[in-house]
Amino acid sequence: MKTRDEALALDRDDPLAPLRNRFALAPGVIYLDGNSLGVPPVAASARAQAVIGQEWGEGLIRSWNTAGWFALPRRLGDKLAPLIGAGRDEVVVTDTISVNLFKLLSAALRMMAERDPRRRVIVSERANFPTDLYIAQGLIEQLDRGYTLRLVDDPADLPDAIDDETAVAMITHVNYRTGYMHDMASLTHLIHQAGALALWDLAHSAGAVPVDLNGVGADFAVGCTYKYLNGGPGSPAFAWVAKRHQNTLAQPLSGWWGHRKPFAMDPRYAPDEGIGRFLCGTQPIVSMSLVEAGLDVFLETDMAAIRRKSLALTDRFIELVEARCAGHALTLVTPRAHAQRGSHASFEHPHGYEIMQALIARGVIGDYREPHVLRFGFTPLYTRFVDVWDAVETLRDILDTEAWRAPEFAARHSVT
Ligand SMILES: *Cc1c(COP(=O)(O)O)cnc(C)c1O
C-alpha cells in the first residue's frame, strides 16, 4: 500500500466493508481502540430504548419471564459460543473477567486437589494482564494451602514451567500489550500432557481471532464482551466450561442464580446442572441486553473473513509505520509472524504517552500501555484501509513536526 488511492481501492474490494454501516461511528474520528472498548452498534440505541421503555417501563417485574431477562445470560452465551468454538449450554454471559476467573480458577484448583493434591502451582506469564495475576494471588492467599503462582518471562519458557507440580495453566491467548498470540492447540496439548488443566483468557481473542475451544480440548475460558464484541462500556464478561467438567465442578460464589431452583427459596445451596451453576447473583439486564446488538453483527460474517482482513490491516499498518515514520525511534513489539499476532499492533517509543495524546487530539484514537507502548487496535467490522493510511500520515506528521512536545500532551489522565 503505497498511496491513499491504493487504500481506497482495497476498501472498495473489501467484502466486510458494508458491515461498517452497522456501527454508529463518531464523525471525524479514526478509531483504533476497539481492542479496549468497541464502538456502539447502531442497533444498541433502539435496544436500550426498548429495554428501558417497554421491558422495564411497561413490563416491570413481569419482564423477568415475559422479556426473557432470566434466561439472558444463557441465551447470549449460546449466541456467543460459535465465535469461540464452543457449543450450546457451555457459555454464560455474566459478571467480569476478574470475577469469572476467580470462580473458574477456584473450581479448577478444587478439582485438581481431588485428583492430584500434590499439584499446587498455577502457571502464568508475568506479562499477563495484571488483574488475572491479582485474582490468582488473592485466591492463593485466601485458600492458604501452599499454592504458588509461577510466572514466566518469555512464552518460550512455558513448556518447562508446566510440570508435574502444575495444577492449572492460566494463559491469556493474545497479550494485551504486544499482541503476541499463543498457539492454543499445541499449548493446551502440552498442558494436558503435563497432567494440568488449561484455563484460557480470551479478552483480546473473542471476535478478533478464530478460537476453537472444543477443537483444542481446553478446560475453561473467560473473556469480555466490551472489546471486540462491541457490547458497551462495562458490559458483562463470559465464562466457558467444557461440558465434561460442568457437573463435577463447584465454584465458590454460590449465589442464588447458580442454584438449581432459585425460586424454591431453599435454605441449602444446590448447584444447577450444567453451565448455570457458574452464575452468581442478579444480572445487569440493561447492559447485558446491549451485548446482543454486538453479537448480531457477527451473524452476517464469520471469523475466517474477519481474520483475513485483520491480518491485512495490521500488515499494512506495520509496513506503513516502518516506511513513513522511519528514523523516529519506533520499535515494533508485535510479532510479524501471522500465527503469533492478534488483532492489534504496538510500537514502543520513549515518548509513547505524549505521542498518543497528540494523536488523540487529532482524532486518531489508540491507547497507551506502560511502559512506552503505543497500541493500535484493528476491528475488521468497521476499520477501513484508508483509516490505516490516514492514521499513519497523522502519526508521521506528529513525529516530523514534534507536535507531541506541546506541554498539554504530557499531563497524565487516570485512564490511559
Ligand atoms: C481487558 C482484560 C481484562 C479485564 O478484566 P475485567 O475484570 O473484565 O475488568 C482481564 N484480562 C485481560 C487479559 C484483559 O485484556
Short mmCIF file of C-alpha atoms and ligand atoms in Angstrom, two decimals:
data_model
loop_
_atom_site.label_atom_id
_atom_site.label_comp_id
_atom_site.label_asym_id
_atom_site.label_seq_id
_atom_site.Cartn_x
_atom_site.Cartn_y
_atom_site.Cartn_z
CA MET A 1 0.00 0.00 0.00
CA LYS A 2 1.97 2.99 -1.28
CA THR A 3 -0.71 5.63 -1.82
CA ARG A 4 -4.02 6.74 -0.34
CA ASP A 5 -5.72 5.69 -3.61
CA GLU A 6 -4.46 2.16 -3.11
CA ALA A 7 -6.04 2.16 0.35
CA LEU A 8 -9.35 3.34 -1.12
CA ALA A 9 -9.16 0.58 -3.74
CA LEU A 10 -8.67 -2.05 -1.02
CA ASP A 11 -11.78 -0.70 0.74
CA ARG A 12 -13.79 -0.96 -2.48
CA ASP A 13 -12.82 -4.65 -2.79
CA ASP A 14 -13.37 -5.44 0.90
CA PRO A 15 -16.21 -7.94 1.43
CA LEU A 16 -16.66 -6.72 5.03
CA ALA A 17 -16.98 -3.04 4.06
CA PRO A 18 -20.81 -2.99 4.21
CA LEU A 19 -20.73 -4.00 7.90
CA ARG A 20 -19.28 -0.61 8.82
CA ASN A 21 -22.84 0.72 8.46
CA ARG A 22 -23.90 -1.43 11.39
CA PHE A 23 -21.92 0.86 13.70
CA ALA A 24 -22.59 4.37 14.98
CA LEU A 25 -19.11 5.79 14.38
CA ALA A 26 -18.20 9.21 15.71
CA PRO A 27 -17.62 11.65 12.84
CA GLY A 28 -14.08 12.92 12.32
CA VAL A 29 -12.51 10.11 14.35
CA ILE A 30 -10.28 7.24 13.27
CA TYR A 31 -10.95 4.72 15.97
CA LEU A 32 -8.11 2.27 16.60
CA ASP A 33 -9.09 1.24 20.12
CA GLY A 34 -11.74 -1.41 19.54
CA ASN A 35 -9.44 -3.77 21.43
CA SER A 36 -10.19 -1.79 24.58
CA LEU A 37 -13.76 -0.54 24.05
CA GLY A 38 -15.65 -1.35 20.86
CA VAL A 39 -17.88 1.24 19.19
CA PRO A 40 -21.68 1.14 19.59
CA PRO A 41 -23.62 -0.95 17.08
CA VAL A 42 -26.43 1.14 15.51
CA ALA A 43 -28.94 -1.34 16.93
CA ALA A 44 -27.75 -0.76 20.52
CA SER A 45 -29.57 2.53 20.91
CA ALA A 46 -33.01 1.18 19.92
CA ARG A 47 -32.37 -1.88 22.06
CA ALA A 48 -31.62 0.32 25.09
CA GLN A 49 -34.82 2.30 24.48
CA ALA A 50 -36.87 -0.89 24.26
CA VAL A 51 -35.36 -2.39 27.41
CA ILE A 52 -35.89 0.76 29.43
CA GLY A 53 -39.19 1.95 27.93
CA GLN A 54 -41.10 -1.26 27.26
CA GLU A 55 -39.46 -4.14 29.11
CA TRP A 56 -38.68 -2.24 32.29
CA GLY A 57 -41.20 0.61 31.97
CA GLU A 58 -44.29 -1.34 30.92
CA GLY A 59 -43.40 -4.97 31.64
CA LEU A 60 -41.93 -4.17 35.06
CA ILE A 61 -41.29 -7.27 37.19
CA ARG A 62 -43.14 -9.44 34.66
CA SER A 63 -40.26 -8.98 32.21
CA TRP A 64 -38.09 -11.47 34.10
CA ASN A 65 -40.35 -14.03 32.44
CA THR A 66 -42.02 -12.30 29.51
CA ALA A 67 -38.97 -10.48 28.12
CA GLY A 68 -36.62 -13.40 28.79
CA TRP A 69 -34.48 -11.49 31.28
CA PHE A 70 -33.89 -14.51 33.48
CA ALA A 71 -32.65 -16.64 30.56
CA LEU A 72 -30.49 -13.87 29.10
CA PRO A 73 -27.04 -14.98 30.42
CA ARG A 74 -27.52 -18.43 28.86
CA ARG A 75 -29.20 -17.27 25.67
CA LEU A 76 -26.42 -14.77 24.94
CA GLY A 77 -23.87 -17.43 25.88
CA ASP A 78 -25.32 -19.69 23.18
CA LYS A 79 -25.14 -16.85 20.66
CA LEU A 80 -21.53 -16.08 21.53
CA ALA A 81 -20.45 -19.76 21.58
CA PRO A 82 -19.78 -20.23 17.83
CA LEU A 83 -17.28 -17.35 17.86
CA ILE A 84 -15.03 -19.27 20.27
CA GLY A 85 -15.60 -22.84 19.11
CA ALA A 86 -17.98 -23.63 21.96
CA GLY A 87 -21.30 -25.48 21.90
CA ARG A 88 -24.74 -24.84 23.35
CA ASP A 89 -25.07 -24.75 27.14
CA GLU A 90 -21.34 -24.19 27.53
CA VAL A 91 -21.15 -20.40 27.88
CA VAL A 92 -22.79 -17.88 30.20
CA VAL A 93 -22.53 -14.12 29.83
CA THR A 94 -22.11 -12.76 33.33
CA ASP A 95 -20.01 -10.70 35.77
CA THR A 96 -16.50 -9.51 34.84
CA ILE A 97 -13.41 -11.38 33.69
CA SER A 98 -11.89 -10.89 37.14
CA VAL A 99 -14.91 -12.41 38.90
CA ASN A 100 -15.22 -15.25 36.36
CA LEU A 101 -11.54 -16.05 36.74
CA PHE A 102 -11.99 -16.26 40.49
CA LYS A 103 -14.86 -18.72 40.02
CA LEU A 104 -13.13 -20.89 37.42
CA LEU A 105 -9.68 -20.87 38.96
CA SER A 106 -11.15 -21.86 42.34
CA ALA A 107 -13.20 -24.61 40.72
CA ALA A 108 -10.18 -25.87 38.78
CA LEU A 109 -7.95 -25.96 41.88
CA ARG A 110 -10.61 -27.81 43.81
CA MET A 111 -10.99 -30.35 41.02
CA MET A 112 -7.23 -30.87 40.89
CA ALA A 113 -6.97 -31.14 44.69
CA GLU A 114 -9.17 -34.24 44.47
CA ARG A 115 -7.34 -35.70 41.50
CA ASP A 116 -3.74 -35.00 42.49
CA PRO A 117 -3.32 -32.96 45.70
CA ARG A 118 0.46 -32.56 45.22
CA ARG A 119 -0.17 -30.17 42.37
CA ARG A 120 -0.01 -26.72 43.98
CA VAL A 121 1.30 -24.48 41.19
CA ILE A 122 -0.60 -22.07 38.95
CA VAL A 123 1.47 -21.20 35.89
CA SER A 124 1.05 -17.91 34.04
CA GLU A 125 3.06 -15.13 32.42
CA ARG A 126 4.46 -12.06 34.15
CA ALA A 127 3.29 -10.08 31.11
CA ASN A 128 -0.30 -11.28 31.56
CA PHE A 129 -2.95 -8.61 32.12
CA PRO A 130 -2.44 -7.72 35.81
CA THR A 131 -5.99 -8.44 37.01
CA ASP A 132 -5.55 -12.10 36.06
CA LEU A 133 -2.46 -12.28 38.26
CA TYR A 134 -4.10 -10.27 41.05
CA ILE A 135 -7.04 -12.69 41.16
CA ALA A 136 -4.69 -15.68 41.34
CA GLN A 137 -2.71 -14.00 44.14
CA GLY A 138 -5.85 -13.18 46.12
CA LEU A 139 -7.21 -16.70 45.74
CA ILE A 140 -3.91 -18.28 46.79
CA GLU A 141 -3.84 -16.14 49.93
CA GLN A 142 -7.41 -16.90 50.74
CA LEU A 143 -7.05 -20.68 50.29
CA ASP A 144 -3.87 -20.65 52.39
CA ARG A 145 -2.95 -24.20 51.35
CA GLY A 146 0.50 -23.60 49.91
CA TYR A 147 -0.43 -22.77 46.35
CA THR A 148 2.06 -20.67 44.40
CA LEU A 149 1.93 -18.60 41.24
CA ARG A 150 4.79 -19.42 38.88
CA LEU A 151 5.35 -16.71 36.29
CA VAL A 152 7.47 -16.99 33.17
CA ASP A 153 9.03 -14.02 31.40
CA ASP A 154 9.11 -15.49 27.92
CA PRO A 155 6.34 -17.54 26.28
CA ALA A 156 9.06 -19.95 25.13
CA ASP A 157 9.64 -20.85 28.80
CA LEU A 158 6.10 -22.15 29.32
CA PRO A 159 6.83 -25.76 28.29
CA ASP A 160 9.49 -26.06 31.01
CA ALA A 161 7.39 -24.26 33.61
CA ILE A 162 4.36 -26.55 33.19
CA ASP A 163 5.29 -29.73 35.04
CA ASP A 164 4.06 -32.39 37.46
CA GLU A 165 3.53 -29.77 40.18
CA THR A 166 1.23 -27.71 37.97
CA ALA A 167 -2.46 -27.69 38.77
CA VAL A 168 -3.62 -25.06 36.27
CA ALA A 169 -2.01 -23.09 33.46
CA MET A 170 -3.85 -19.77 33.27
CA ILE A 171 -2.86 -18.29 29.93
CA THR A 172 -4.09 -15.24 28.05
CA HIS A 173 -4.32 -16.19 24.37
CA VAL A 174 -3.43 -12.74 22.95
CA ASN A 175 -1.23 -10.47 25.04
CA TYR A 176 -2.82 -7.09 25.76
CA ARG A 177 0.38 -5.06 25.23
CA THR A 178 2.33 -6.80 22.49
CA GLY A 179 -0.46 -8.57 20.63
CA TYR A 180 1.55 -11.82 20.86
CA MET A 181 -0.75 -14.81 20.25
CA HIS A 182 -0.12 -18.28 21.64
CA ASP A 183 -0.74 -21.45 19.66
CA MET A 184 -3.75 -22.55 21.67
CA ALA A 185 -3.86 -26.08 20.27
CA SER A 186 -0.25 -27.01 20.96
CA LEU A 187 -0.14 -25.29 24.35
CA THR A 188 -3.36 -26.96 25.51
CA HIS A 189 -1.92 -30.30 24.40
CA LEU A 190 1.28 -29.61 26.31
CA ILE A 191 -0.65 -28.60 29.45
CA HIS A 192 -2.66 -31.82 29.31
CA GLN A 193 0.46 -33.92 28.65
CA ALA A 194 1.82 -32.48 31.90
CA GLY A 195 -1.39 -33.54 33.68
CA ALA A 196 -2.60 -29.97 34.31
CA LEU A 197 -5.74 -28.03 33.40
CA ALA A 198 -5.90 -25.28 30.75
CA LEU A 199 -7.70 -22.03 31.58
CA TRP A 200 -7.66 -19.53 28.70
CA ASP A 201 -8.35 -15.80 28.86
CA LEU A 202 -9.89 -14.70 25.55
CA ALA A 203 -10.16 -10.96 26.31
CA HIS A 204 -8.28 -9.99 23.13
CA SER A 205 -9.40 -13.03 21.14
CA ALA A 206 -13.20 -13.25 21.19
CA GLY A 207 -14.41 -11.61 17.99
CA ALA A 208 -10.82 -10.79 16.98
CA VAL A 209 -9.23 -14.11 16.00
CA PRO A 210 -10.62 -17.60 15.36
CA VAL A 211 -10.78 -19.69 18.54
CA ASP A 212 -11.74 -23.36 18.77
CA LEU A 213 -12.08 -24.24 22.46
CA ASN A 214 -13.68 -27.63 21.91
CA GLY A 215 -11.40 -28.38 18.96
CA VAL A 216 -8.29 -27.92 21.10
CA GLY A 217 -9.89 -29.67 24.08
CA ALA A 218 -9.42 -26.77 26.52
CA ASP A 219 -10.92 -26.96 30.02
CA PHE A 220 -12.04 -23.42 30.91
CA ALA A 221 -12.13 -19.96 29.39
CA VAL A 222 -13.13 -16.41 30.22
CA GLY A 223 -13.43 -13.32 28.06
CA CYS A 224 -15.17 -10.00 27.83
CA THR A 225 -17.81 -8.51 25.56
CA TYR A 226 -16.84 -4.83 25.64
CA LYS A 227 -13.69 -5.17 23.49
CA TYR A 228 -14.00 -6.74 20.02
CA LEU A 229 -17.60 -7.85 20.64
CA ASN A 230 -18.82 -4.24 20.95
CA GLY A 231 -21.10 -4.84 23.95
CA GLY A 232 -20.65 -1.41 25.56
CA PRO A 233 -18.63 0.02 28.47
CA GLY A 234 -18.56 -2.48 31.31
CA SER A 235 -20.84 -4.94 29.54
CA PRO A 236 -20.75 -8.35 31.23
CA ALA A 237 -18.00 -10.87 30.53
CA PHE A 238 -18.41 -14.58 29.75
CA ALA A 239 -17.33 -17.90 31.16
CA TRP A 240 -16.92 -21.18 29.27
CA VAL A 241 -16.61 -24.59 30.87
CA ALA A 242 -16.07 -27.78 28.85
CA LYS A 243 -19.17 -29.97 29.04
CA ARG A 244 -17.16 -32.84 30.54
CA HIS A 245 -16.36 -30.76 33.65
CA GLN A 246 -19.58 -28.85 34.23
CA ASN A 247 -21.39 -31.11 36.66
CA THR A 248 -18.38 -32.11 38.72
CA LEU A 249 -17.21 -28.58 39.43
CA ALA A 250 -18.04 -26.46 42.43
CA GLN A 251 -17.46 -22.73 42.26
CA PRO A 252 -17.20 -20.65 45.43
CA LEU A 253 -19.56 -17.77 44.56
CA SER A 254 -22.56 -19.97 45.21
CA GLY A 255 -25.23 -17.34 44.78
CA TRP A 256 -28.89 -17.97 44.09
CA TRP A 257 -28.68 -17.52 40.31
CA GLY A 258 -26.50 -20.63 40.18
CA HIS A 259 -28.95 -22.63 42.29
CA ARG A 260 -30.91 -25.49 40.75
CA LYS A 261 -34.21 -23.85 41.77
CA PRO A 262 -33.62 -20.20 42.67
CA PHE A 263 -37.28 -19.59 43.46
CA ALA A 264 -37.71 -22.63 45.67
CA MET A 265 -36.06 -20.38 48.30
CA ASP A 266 -34.41 -23.44 49.79
CA PRO A 267 -32.03 -22.53 52.63
CA ARG A 268 -29.49 -25.08 51.28
CA TYR A 269 -27.43 -24.38 48.16
CA ALA A 270 -27.70 -26.97 45.40
CA PRO A 271 -25.88 -26.13 42.16
CA ASP A 272 -27.74 -26.06 38.88
CA GLU A 273 -26.97 -28.74 36.31
CA GLY A 274 -24.60 -27.56 33.62
CA ILE A 275 -23.23 -24.10 32.91
CA GLY A 276 -25.92 -22.36 35.00
CA ARG A 277 -24.00 -23.08 38.20
CA PHE A 278 -21.40 -20.52 37.16
CA LEU A 279 -23.87 -17.69 37.65
CA CYS A 280 -23.93 -15.91 40.99
CA GLY A 281 -26.47 -13.11 41.52
CA THR A 282 -28.90 -10.83 39.69
CA GLN A 283 -27.50 -9.65 36.37
CA PRO A 284 -27.25 -6.09 34.95
CA ILE A 285 -30.03 -6.60 32.41
CA VAL A 286 -29.87 -3.20 30.68
CA SER A 287 -26.16 -3.53 29.97
CA MET A 288 -26.40 -7.23 29.18
CA SER A 289 -29.21 -6.66 26.67
CA LEU A 290 -26.93 -4.47 24.56
CA VAL A 291 -24.43 -7.31 24.18
CA GLU A 292 -26.85 -8.89 21.73
CA ALA A 293 -26.62 -5.91 19.35
CA GLY A 294 -22.86 -6.50 19.15
CA LEU A 295 -23.17 -10.27 18.69
CA ASP A 296 -25.80 -9.93 15.96
CA VAL A 297 -23.32 -8.22 13.62
CA PHE A 298 -21.16 -11.36 13.72
CA LEU A 299 -24.07 -13.38 12.30
CA GLU A 300 -23.51 -11.55 8.99
CA THR A 301 -19.93 -12.80 8.57
CA ASP A 302 -17.54 -15.38 10.03
CA MET A 303 -14.28 -15.41 11.94
CA ALA A 304 -12.24 -16.58 8.92
CA ALA A 305 -13.23 -13.46 6.95
CA ILE A 306 -12.57 -11.27 9.99
CA ARG A 307 -9.15 -12.83 10.48
CA ARG A 308 -8.19 -12.31 6.81
CA LYS A 309 -8.99 -8.61 7.00
CA SER A 310 -7.43 -8.22 10.44
CA LEU A 311 -4.08 -9.52 9.18
CA ALA A 312 -4.34 -7.40 6.03
CA LEU A 313 -4.93 -4.30 8.20
CA THR A 314 -2.15 -4.97 10.72
CA ASP A 315 0.30 -5.96 7.93
CA ARG A 316 -0.37 -2.69 6.12
CA PHE A 317 -0.18 -0.64 9.30
CA ILE A 318 3.16 -2.13 10.37
CA GLU A 319 4.61 -1.77 6.88
CA LEU A 320 3.48 1.86 6.55
CA VAL A 321 4.67 2.94 10.01
CA GLU A 322 8.08 1.43 9.32
CA ALA A 323 8.30 3.05 5.88
CA ARG A 324 6.78 6.50 6.56
CA CYS A 325 7.95 7.06 10.15
CA ALA A 326 11.45 5.61 9.68
CA GLY A 327 14.11 7.25 11.81
CA HIS A 328 11.70 8.14 14.63
CA ALA A 329 12.72 5.50 17.18
CA LEU A 330 9.51 3.48 16.90
CA THR A 331 10.13 -0.20 17.62
CA LEU A 332 7.59 -2.85 16.71
CA VAL A 333 6.79 -5.09 19.70
CA THR A 334 4.10 -7.12 17.92
CA PRO A 335 5.18 -10.35 16.19
CA ARG A 336 5.48 -10.19 12.42
CA ALA A 337 4.55 -13.86 12.06
CA HIS A 338 0.81 -14.12 11.38
CA ALA A 339 0.46 -17.19 13.57
CA GLN A 340 1.71 -15.17 16.56
CA ARG A 341 -0.26 -11.96 16.02
CA GLY A 342 -3.65 -10.97 17.40
CA SER A 343 -5.62 -8.02 16.02
CA HIS A 344 -3.61 -5.08 17.32
CA ALA A 345 -0.17 -3.67 16.59
CA SER A 346 2.05 -2.00 19.17
CA PHE A 347 5.14 0.14 18.90
CA GLU A 348 7.47 1.27 21.64
CA HIS A 349 8.72 4.83 21.76
CA PRO A 350 10.37 6.62 24.71
CA HIS A 351 7.67 9.32 24.42
CA GLY A 352 4.83 6.95 23.64
CA TYR A 353 2.43 8.61 26.07
CA GLU A 354 2.83 12.12 24.65
CA ILE A 355 2.67 10.89 21.06
CA MET A 356 -0.58 9.04 21.75
CA GLN A 357 -2.08 12.15 23.38
CA ALA A 358 -1.13 14.18 20.30
CA LEU A 359 -2.73 11.55 18.04
CA ILE A 360 -5.93 11.57 20.08
CA ALA A 361 -6.03 15.39 19.89
CA ARG A 362 -6.09 14.98 16.09
CA GLY A 363 -8.86 12.38 16.18
CA VAL A 364 -6.73 9.24 15.81
CA ILE A 365 -7.69 7.24 18.88
CA GLY A 366 -5.43 4.43 20.01
CA ASP A 367 -4.16 3.96 23.52
CA TYR A 368 -1.05 3.78 25.64
CA ARG A 369 0.18 0.99 27.88
CA GLU A 370 3.06 1.21 30.30
CA PRO A 371 5.92 1.19 29.67
CA HIS A 372 6.28 3.20 26.43
CA VAL A 373 3.78 1.27 24.28
CA LEU A 374 1.57 2.88 21.64
CA ARG A 375 -1.22 0.42 20.94
CA PHE A 376 -3.41 0.41 17.82
CA GLY A 377 -6.36 -1.99 17.60
CA PHE A 378 -7.90 -3.06 14.30
CA THR A 379 -11.53 -4.13 14.23
CA PRO A 380 -12.26 -5.55 10.76
CA LEU A 381 -16.00 -4.94 11.15
CA TYR A 382 -15.55 -1.18 10.95
CA THR A 383 -11.88 -0.25 10.37
CA ARG A 384 -11.02 0.70 6.76
CA PHE A 385 -7.74 0.54 4.88
CA VAL A 386 -7.98 4.28 4.35
CA ASP A 387 -8.10 4.67 8.14
CA VAL A 388 -4.77 2.86 8.28
CA TRP A 389 -3.33 5.25 5.71
CA ASP A 390 -4.67 8.39 7.37
CA ALA A 391 -3.63 7.29 10.88
CA VAL A 392 -0.05 6.66 9.76
CA GLU A 393 0.09 10.03 7.97
CA THR A 394 -1.10 11.76 11.15
CA LEU A 395 1.50 9.88 13.19
CA ARG A 396 4.21 10.81 10.67
CA ASP A 397 3.27 14.48 10.86
CA ILE A 398 3.25 14.49 14.67
CA LEU A 399 6.71 12.91 14.70
CA ASP A 400 8.18 15.05 11.90
CA THR A 401 6.94 18.32 13.43
CA GLU A 402 7.50 17.17 17.03
CA ALA A 403 3.96 18.38 17.77
CA TRP A 404 3.87 15.85 20.63
CA ARG A 405 6.28 18.06 22.62
CA ALA A 406 3.45 20.53 23.43
CA PRO A 407 3.17 20.60 27.25
CA GLU A 408 -0.52 19.63 27.32
CA PHE A 409 0.34 16.16 25.96
CA ALA A 410 2.47 15.31 28.98
CA ALA A 411 -0.39 15.55 31.50
CA ARG A 412 -1.38 12.07 32.67
CA HIS A 413 -5.04 11.05 32.74
CA SER A 414 -6.26 8.33 35.11
CA VAL A 415 -7.24 6.04 32.21
CA THR A 416 -4.50 5.83 29.58
C1 LIG B 1 -9.44 -6.42 29.42
C2 LIG B 1 -8.88 -7.58 30.15
C3 LIG B 1 -9.40 -7.94 31.40
C4 LIG B 1 -10.48 -7.12 32.06
O1 LIG B 1 -10.99 -7.71 33.21
P1 LIG B 1 -12.35 -7.20 33.87
O2 LIG B 1 -12.40 -7.88 35.15
O3 LIG B 1 -13.47 -7.60 32.94
O4 LIG B 1 -12.25 -5.71 34.00
C5 LIG B 1 -8.89 -9.07 32.02
N1 LIG B 1 -7.94 -9.82 31.43
C6 LIG B 1 -7.39 -9.48 30.24
C7 LIG B 1 -6.35 -10.34 29.63
C8 LIG B 1 -7.84 -8.34 29.57
O5 LIG B 1 -7.32 -8.00 28.40
#
